[in-house]
């Protein structure tokens, strides 16, 4: 909403605040104007926001108290830059207002109010069965029901606890596929290094961070750092290299398909994407369930697209009864709502 | 109590373009009329132009300029300011450094424009100069609109050190989520037939295998046996020249390129990308200190392309 109260030789050309953002994301804002007929700029902001940086203002020329920034003078006329920090809120969605006012002495010469909608994931345990029966055909009579009630994407890590009598394992075919896929990929990437010697560092990084045979990734492992940024810059600039890099990856998948059927490759992807903006980090791990009765303890953790950790769901202790010994993928124990 | 930490310190600015400081320090004794820097960010090439007044006496004393090869300078041109006449070989590269030859200065010339072109090792200097932010996640059913925003951090300091600064094509990367779209558009029949195939491949019990084979035969659909073709066609959708047709960048930014998001190279899922990284660019200068833009991902168009693939 913009309410232009009165203009006196001041033309505000831009008031920027994003309309929506993930809770926890940095929120930039700026003002651009022509003219200098004002004595003060006031920015009032909601409690959910914290002012983190301001640009184009000397330290002596502003105050920031009780959610109100007062700027008496900017270094370079016509521009004020701001950076807010947001944080995870108790509610999964909230609207935050920022009010921008220019004053000349006591008179308001410009006012504008903007709002940013802050949202996040909200993973919830909807049903926690304590007993699951596994039939001969592998059908489960019940599932753990989990749902993301928030609007942000949840990346979910389901794993057995250290106390669990049954432990998750990676099926042999997964280990074999990754081992051979990685071997082929290494050969192709080494060849790519010969064609593009300037990119040797980043190709070495890709080789070193190849698939791990234990794909049970935990939230901490997914911190993308400087090499990712370097890779991004190269891919921006060099289309020939980008195409050859993608071809290397894709041809290794197709070349090792006899370890996995293409059906399974599709299913890896399908099983890793849940409903309502959820992603499952590990669709591969299985439980080797013996015939008869056994017990398992599961923990479900999650992050968002900012890699921020959320509280784990309560530990689930489940008694299993299987008609025959079988492999049950962990992800099949979870029903997404 | 005012928070003293709100104004970031520009202490690294000087180091950002070390070579420029050295050029400026050498030429300070002259009457500097104007200074400008232009950085072409994708190419990592900078051009530093200094206009100055000279006299023969001053040049003889101060113009024994020398810049080592490691400074990143690859070209220095000198022109007169009046008719923009080039003064050839005023600076010569000797193999290990750039040296000036004052004898090349014609009589009567009192104003020079010196343009130095140099290479930057990487784009890390941007972090010192510009604040860049993009939306990490946005909402929307038919389209997703990601916001982009750029702000110059220290305009006053930049003006006093460099005079005029133009940054061309500053890059911004947005991770556009595609996972839900790919997943939701795979037909249920197709997914079911994949699951039966998977189970058939894994089951060793002969009776069960027979039952599954019969299931597969009964549920034979238009999708059966075409997995390879679907796989290739879906991969094609995420090639830059195809995916860019689902993207539009507006306001003060323009589209540059796109490629598979970082999760693809994490290699735990060597199949389809969960996100596509889209690069957009904008220009910033002391006349244009902040910019904002919108990157629109036309979900509807990607969904209709996926539907077409499975519709065959």
Short mmCIF file of C-alpha atoms in Angstrom, two decimals, chain B:
data_model
loop_
_atom_site.label_atom_id
_atom_site.label_comp_id
_atom_site.label_asym_id
_atom_site.label_seq_id
_atom_site.Cartn_x
_atom_site.Cartn_y
_atom_site.Cartn_z
CA UNK B 1 20.84 3.00 22.45
CA UNK B 2 21.93 3.11 18.82
CA UNK B 3 23.29 -0.14 17.47
CA UNK B 4 26.87 0.59 16.45
CA UNK B 5 27.13 -2.40 14.17
CA UNK B 6 24.65 -1.37 11.50
CA UNK B 7 27.14 0.40 9.21
CA UNK B 8 29.52 -2.16 7.69
CA UNK B 9 33.15 -1.09 7.37
CA UNK B 10 34.60 -0.57 3.90
CA UNK B 11 38.11 -1.45 5.04
CA UNK B 12 38.68 -3.98 2.28
CA UNK B 13 37.66 -1.67 -0.55
CA UNK B 14 41.15 -0.37 -1.16
CA UNK B 15 42.53 -3.85 -1.44
CA UNK B 16 39.80 -4.83 -3.85
CA UNK B 17 41.53 -3.31 -6.84
CA UNK B 18 45.08 -3.15 -5.64
CA UNK B 19 46.40 -2.42 -9.08
CA UNK B 20 44.21 0.68 -9.35
CA UNK B 21 45.50 2.09 -6.12
CA UNK B 22 49.04 1.68 -7.39
CA UNK B 23 48.22 3.43 -10.65
CA UNK B 24 46.50 6.22 -8.78
CA UNK B 25 49.34 6.61 -6.28
CA UNK B 26 51.83 7.01 -9.12
CA UNK B 27 49.72 9.58 -10.94
CA UNK B 28 48.66 11.56 -7.84
CA UNK B 29 51.30 14.31 -8.32
CA UNK B 30 49.56 15.31 -11.54
CA UNK B 31 46.38 17.32 -11.72
CA UNK B 32 43.77 14.54 -12.02
CA UNK B 33 40.80 15.81 -13.97
CA UNK B 34 38.63 12.70 -13.92
CA UNK B 35 38.71 9.03 -12.97
CA UNK B 36 36.40 6.22 -14.02
CA UNK B 37 36.32 2.49 -13.61
CA UNK B 38 34.27 0.10 -15.63
CA UNK B 39 34.14 -3.59 -14.68
CA UNK B 40 32.74 -6.21 -17.03
CA UNK B 41 31.91 -8.77 -14.36
CA UNK B 42 31.39 -11.95 -16.45
CA UNK B 43 34.66 -11.42 -18.33
CA UNK B 44 36.44 -10.28 -15.12
CA UNK B 45 37.97 -7.40 -17.05
CA UNK B 46 38.31 -3.87 -15.72
CA UNK B 47 39.09 -0.61 -17.42
CA UNK B 48 40.48 2.27 -15.39
CA UNK B 49 40.52 5.64 -17.17
CA UNK B 50 42.33 8.65 -15.75
CA UNK B 51 42.35 12.06 -17.35
CA UNK B 52 45.18 14.30 -16.19
CA UNK B 53 47.06 17.50 -16.93
CA UNK B 54 50.76 17.11 -17.74
CA UNK B 55 53.83 19.21 -18.34
CA UNK B 56 57.08 17.99 -19.85
CA UNK B 57 58.94 18.80 -16.66
CA UNK B 58 56.50 16.88 -14.49
CA UNK B 59 56.37 13.89 -16.78
CA UNK B 60 60.15 13.60 -16.88
CA UNK B 61 60.19 13.54 -13.10
CA UNK B 62 57.17 11.36 -12.34
CA UNK B 63 56.33 9.35 -15.33
CA UNK B 64 58.87 6.60 -14.90
CA UNK B 65 55.94 4.33 -14.38
CA UNK B 66 56.43 0.66 -14.07
CA UNK B 67 53.84 -2.02 -13.44
CA UNK B 68 54.85 -5.67 -12.95
CA UNK B 69 53.30 -8.35 -15.14
CA UNK B 70 51.52 -9.83 -12.07
CA UNK B 71 49.43 -6.67 -11.71
CA UNK B 72 46.95 -8.18 -14.19
CA UNK B 73 47.31 -5.25 -16.61
CA UNK B 74 47.17 -6.41 -20.21
CA UNK B 75 46.77 -3.14 -22.13
CA UNK B 76 47.54 0.54 -21.52
CA UNK B 77 46.50 3.12 -24.10
CA UNK B 78 47.17 6.83 -24.01
CA UNK B 79 45.30 9.51 -25.96
CA UNK B 80 45.37 13.28 -26.07
CA UNK B 81 42.23 14.79 -24.60
CA UNK B 82 41.66 17.40 -27.28
CA UNK B 83 41.34 15.34 -30.47
CA UNK B 84 41.63 11.92 -28.88
CA UNK B 85 44.81 11.23 -30.85
CA UNK B 86 46.55 8.04 -29.78
CA UNK B 87 50.10 8.35 -28.48
CA UNK B 88 51.65 5.09 -29.55
CA UNK B 89 54.12 3.18 -27.41
CA UNK B 90 53.87 5.56 -24.50
CA UNK B 91 53.63 2.40 -22.40
CA UNK B 92 55.45 -0.69 -23.54
CA UNK B 93 55.31 -4.20 -22.15
CA UNK B 94 58.83 -5.52 -21.84
CA UNK B 95 57.95 -9.08 -20.91
CA UNK B 96 58.10 -8.68 -17.15
CA UNK B 97 56.65 -5.22 -16.69
CA UNK B 98 54.94 -2.20 -18.28
CA UNK B 99 57.25 0.83 -18.64
CA UNK B 100 56.58 4.34 -19.82
CA UNK B 101 58.61 6.20 -22.43
CA UNK B 102 58.28 9.93 -21.86
CA UNK B 103 60.07 10.74 -25.09
CA UNK B 104 56.93 9.70 -26.94
CA UNK B 105 54.98 12.64 -25.50
CA UNK B 106 54.50 15.15 -28.36
CA UNK B 107 55.21 18.83 -27.81
CA UNK B 108 52.34 20.96 -26.74
CA UNK B 109 50.25 18.16 -25.28
CA UNK B 110 49.03 19.12 -21.85
CA UNK B 111 46.12 16.74 -21.18
CA UNK B 112 46.17 12.98 -21.42
CA UNK B 113 43.67 10.18 -21.08
CA UNK B 114 45.29 6.98 -19.83
CA UNK B 115 43.22 3.80 -20.06
CA UNK B 116 44.43 0.74 -18.24
CA UNK B 117 42.77 -2.59 -18.87
CA UNK B 118 43.35 -5.34 -16.34
CA UNK B 119 42.16 -8.82 -15.46
CA UNK B 120 40.63 -9.71 -12.13
CA UNK B 121 41.43 -13.16 -10.70
CA UNK B 122 37.82 -13.80 -9.62
CA UNK B 123 34.57 -12.06 -8.72
CA UNK B 124 35.08 -12.08 -4.97
CA UNK B 125 35.57 -8.28 -5.13
CA UNK B 126 31.79 -8.01 -5.62
CA UNK B 127 31.16 -8.97 -2.02
CA UNK B 128 33.01 -5.86 -0.89
CA UNK B 129 31.12 -3.53 -3.18
CA UNK B 130 27.60 -4.86 -3.61
CA UNK B 131 24.94 -6.49 -1.48
CA UNK B 132 23.10 -9.11 -3.57
CA UNK B 133 19.94 -10.89 -2.45
CA UNK B 134 17.46 -13.18 -4.17
CA UNK B 135 14.37 -15.04 -2.99
CA UNK B 136 15.21 -18.55 -1.75
CA UNK B 137 11.65 -19.78 -2.04
CA UNK B 138 8.38 -18.24 -3.21
CA UNK B 139 4.74 -19.28 -3.42
CA UNK B 140 2.47 -19.63 -6.41
CA UNK B 141 0.56 -22.29 -8.33
CA UNK B 142 0.83 -21.33 -11.99
CA UNK B 143 3.95 -19.25 -11.77
CA UNK B 144 6.66 -18.49 -9.25
CA UNK B 145 8.02 -14.94 -9.07
CA UNK B 146 11.45 -14.73 -7.45
CA UNK B 147 12.58 -11.25 -6.41
CA UNK B 148 16.14 -10.02 -7.00
CA UNK B 149 17.74 -7.01 -5.36
CA UNK B 150 21.11 -5.25 -5.56
CA UNK B 151 22.51 -2.43 -3.42
CA UNK B 152 25.84 -0.63 -3.56
CA UNK B 153 27.31 -0.74 -0.06
CA UNK B 154 29.64 2.28 0.12
CA UNK B 155 28.87 4.84 -2.60
CA UNK B 156 30.70 7.69 -0.90
CA UNK B 157 33.90 5.72 -0.34
CA UNK B 158 33.80 4.40 -3.90
CA UNK B 159 33.41 7.89 -5.29
CA UNK B 160 36.35 9.24 -3.33
CA UNK B 161 38.63 6.31 -4.23
CA UNK B 162 37.59 5.60 -7.79
CA UNK B 163 35.68 8.62 -9.02
CA UNK B 164 33.11 6.93 -11.18
CA UNK B 165 32.36 3.20 -11.04
CA UNK B 166 30.33 1.17 -13.51
CA UNK B 167 29.68 -2.50 -12.82
CA UNK B 168 28.35 -4.29 -15.88
CA UNK B 169 26.38 -7.52 -15.77
CA UNK B 170 26.59 -8.27 -12.06
CA UNK B 171 25.36 -11.87 -11.73
CA UNK B 172 22.57 -13.13 -9.49
CA UNK B 173 21.74 -16.84 -9.12
CA UNK B 174 18.24 -18.06 -8.25
CA UNK B 175 17.53 -21.71 -7.44
CA UNK B 176 14.19 -22.38 -9.11
CA UNK B 177 12.52 -25.42 -7.52
CA UNK B 178 11.19 -27.93 -10.04
CA UNK B 179 10.96 -31.15 -7.99
CA UNK B 180 7.28 -30.98 -7.16
CA UNK B 181 6.37 -30.26 -10.77
CA UNK B 182 8.30 -33.20 -12.22
CA UNK B 183 6.99 -35.56 -9.55
CA UNK B 184 3.35 -34.54 -9.74
CA UNK B 185 3.18 -34.76 -13.50
CA UNK B 186 4.37 -38.33 -13.84
CA UNK B 187 1.15 -40.26 -14.58
CA UNK B 188 0.03 -42.65 -11.86
CA UNK B 189 -0.12 -45.53 -14.36
CA UNK B 190 3.48 -44.88 -15.31
CA UNK B 191 4.63 -44.82 -11.68
CA UNK B 192 2.69 -48.02 -10.89
CA UNK B 193 4.23 -49.85 -13.82
CA UNK B 194 7.70 -48.72 -12.64
CA UNK B 195 7.04 -50.15 -9.19
CA UNK B 196 5.94 -53.51 -10.60
CA UNK B 197 9.07 -53.61 -12.80
CA UNK B 198 11.25 -52.80 -9.81
CA UNK B 199 9.71 -55.53 -7.72
CA UNK B 200 10.03 -58.02 -10.58
CA UNK B 201 13.73 -57.23 -10.87
CA UNK B 202 14.27 -57.79 -7.15
CA UNK B 203 12.12 -60.81 -6.41
CA UNK B 204 13.75 -64.22 -6.53
CA UNK B 205 10.72 -66.24 -5.47
CA UNK B 206 9.52 -67.91 -8.72
CA UNK B 207 5.83 -67.87 -7.80
CA UNK B 208 5.94 -64.23 -6.94
CA UNK B 209 7.87 -63.44 -10.14
CA UNK B 210 5.19 -65.18 -12.20
CA UNK B 211 2.45 -63.22 -10.45
CA UNK B 212 4.28 -59.94 -11.02
CA UNK B 213 4.95 -60.76 -14.68
CA UNK B 214 1.25 -61.40 -15.17
CA UNK B 215 0.45 -58.12 -13.39
CA UNK B 216 2.83 -56.35 -15.70
CA UNK B 217 1.28 -57.93 -18.77
CA UNK B 218 -2.22 -57.07 -17.56
CA UNK B 219 -1.26 -53.50 -16.78
CA UNK B 220 0.61 -52.99 -20.02
CA UNK B 221 -0.02 -49.43 -20.94
CA UNK B 222 1.11 -46.93 -23.53
CA UNK B 223 4.05 -46.22 -21.16
CA UNK B 224 5.41 -49.73 -21.03
CA UNK B 225 8.80 -50.20 -22.66
CA UNK B 226 9.26 -46.48 -23.31
CA UNK B 227 11.12 -45.60 -20.10
CA UNK B 228 14.32 -44.80 -21.97
CA UNK B 229 12.60 -42.31 -24.22
CA UNK B 230 10.84 -40.61 -21.29
CA UNK B 231 14.10 -40.42 -19.39
CA UNK B 232 15.88 -38.71 -22.31
CA UNK B 233 13.03 -36.34 -23.06
CA UNK B 234 12.72 -35.27 -19.43
CA UNK B 235 16.49 -34.69 -19.29
CA UNK B 236 16.20 -32.47 -22.37
CA UNK B 237 13.72 -30.21 -20.61
CA UNK B 238 16.47 -29.28 -18.17
CA UNK B 239 19.01 -28.33 -20.81
CA UNK B 240 19.65 -24.55 -20.77
CA UNK B 241 18.28 -23.84 -24.23
CA UNK B 242 15.00 -25.58 -23.39
CA UNK B 243 14.48 -24.54 -19.78
CA UNK B 244 15.03 -20.86 -20.54
CA UNK B 245 11.73 -20.86 -22.43
CA UNK B 246 9.99 -21.23 -19.05
CA UNK B 247 11.80 -18.21 -17.58
CA UNK B 248 11.24 -14.45 -17.93
CA UNK B 249 13.28 -11.77 -16.13
CA UNK B 250 11.91 -8.25 -15.88
CA UNK B 251 12.46 -4.76 -14.49
CA UNK B 252 16.12 -3.84 -14.01
CA UNK B 253 17.54 -7.32 -14.55
CA UNK B 254 17.98 -9.47 -17.64
CA UNK B 255 18.20 -13.24 -18.13
CA UNK B 256 21.67 -14.66 -18.75
CA UNK B 257 21.78 -18.46 -18.56
CA UNK B 258 20.64 -21.46 -16.53
CA UNK B 259 21.93 -24.89 -15.50
CA UNK B 260 21.06 -27.70 -13.16
CA UNK B 261 21.04 -26.77 -9.49
CA UNK B 262 23.84 -27.82 -7.12
CA UNK B 263 21.94 -30.89 -5.87
CA UNK B 264 22.46 -32.50 -9.29
CA UNK B 265 26.20 -32.45 -8.81
CA UNK B 266 25.92 -33.76 -5.26
CA UNK B 267 25.41 -37.00 -7.14
CA UNK B 268 23.24 -38.68 -4.54
CA UNK B 269 20.44 -38.32 -7.08
CA UNK B 270 21.98 -38.63 -10.49
CA UNK B 271 18.65 -38.36 -12.25
CA UNK B 272 16.64 -35.18 -12.68
CA UNK B 273 17.45 -31.91 -10.97
CA UNK B 274 15.46 -30.79 -7.94
CA UNK B 275 16.15 -27.18 -8.91
CA UNK B 276 17.53 -25.17 -11.81
CA UNK B 277 19.95 -22.36 -11.13
CA UNK B 278 19.03 -19.34 -13.25
CA UNK B 279 21.52 -16.49 -13.67
CA UNK B 280 20.30 -12.96 -14.24
CA UNK B 281 22.32 -9.77 -14.46
CA UNK B 282 22.04 -6.07 -13.76
CA UNK B 283 24.20 -2.97 -14.02
CA UNK B 284 25.15 -0.78 -11.10
CA UNK B 285 26.93 2.55 -10.93
CA UNK B 286 27.11 5.65 -8.79
CA UNK B 287 24.09 6.90 -10.75
CA UNK B 288 22.23 3.62 -10.29
CA UNK B 289 22.94 2.54 -6.72
CA UNK B 290 20.18 -0.04 -6.27
CA UNK B 291 18.20 -2.28 -8.59
CA UNK B 292 15.37 -4.77 -8.26
CA UNK B 293 13.93 -7.36 -10.60
CA UNK B 294 11.54 -10.28 -10.92
CA UNK B 295 12.40 -13.72 -12.25
CA UNK B 296 9.21 -15.47 -13.33
CA UNK B 297 9.22 -19.22 -13.65
CA UNK B 298 6.24 -20.20 -15.76
CA UNK B 299 5.38 -23.45 -14.04
CA UNK B 300 2.34 -23.92 -16.21
CA UNK B 301 4.53 -24.11 -19.33
CA UNK B 302 6.89 -26.70 -17.83
CA UNK B 303 3.92 -28.75 -16.65
CA UNK B 304 2.41 -28.71 -20.09
CA UNK B 305 5.73 -29.84 -21.62
CA UNK B 306 5.91 -32.75 -19.17
CA UNK B 307 2.30 -33.65 -19.90
CA UNK B 308 3.12 -33.68 -23.62
CA UNK B 309 6.00 -36.09 -23.05
CA UNK B 310 3.79 -38.60 -21.27
CA UNK B 311 0.88 -37.93 -23.52
CA UNK B 312 2.60 -39.64 -26.47
#
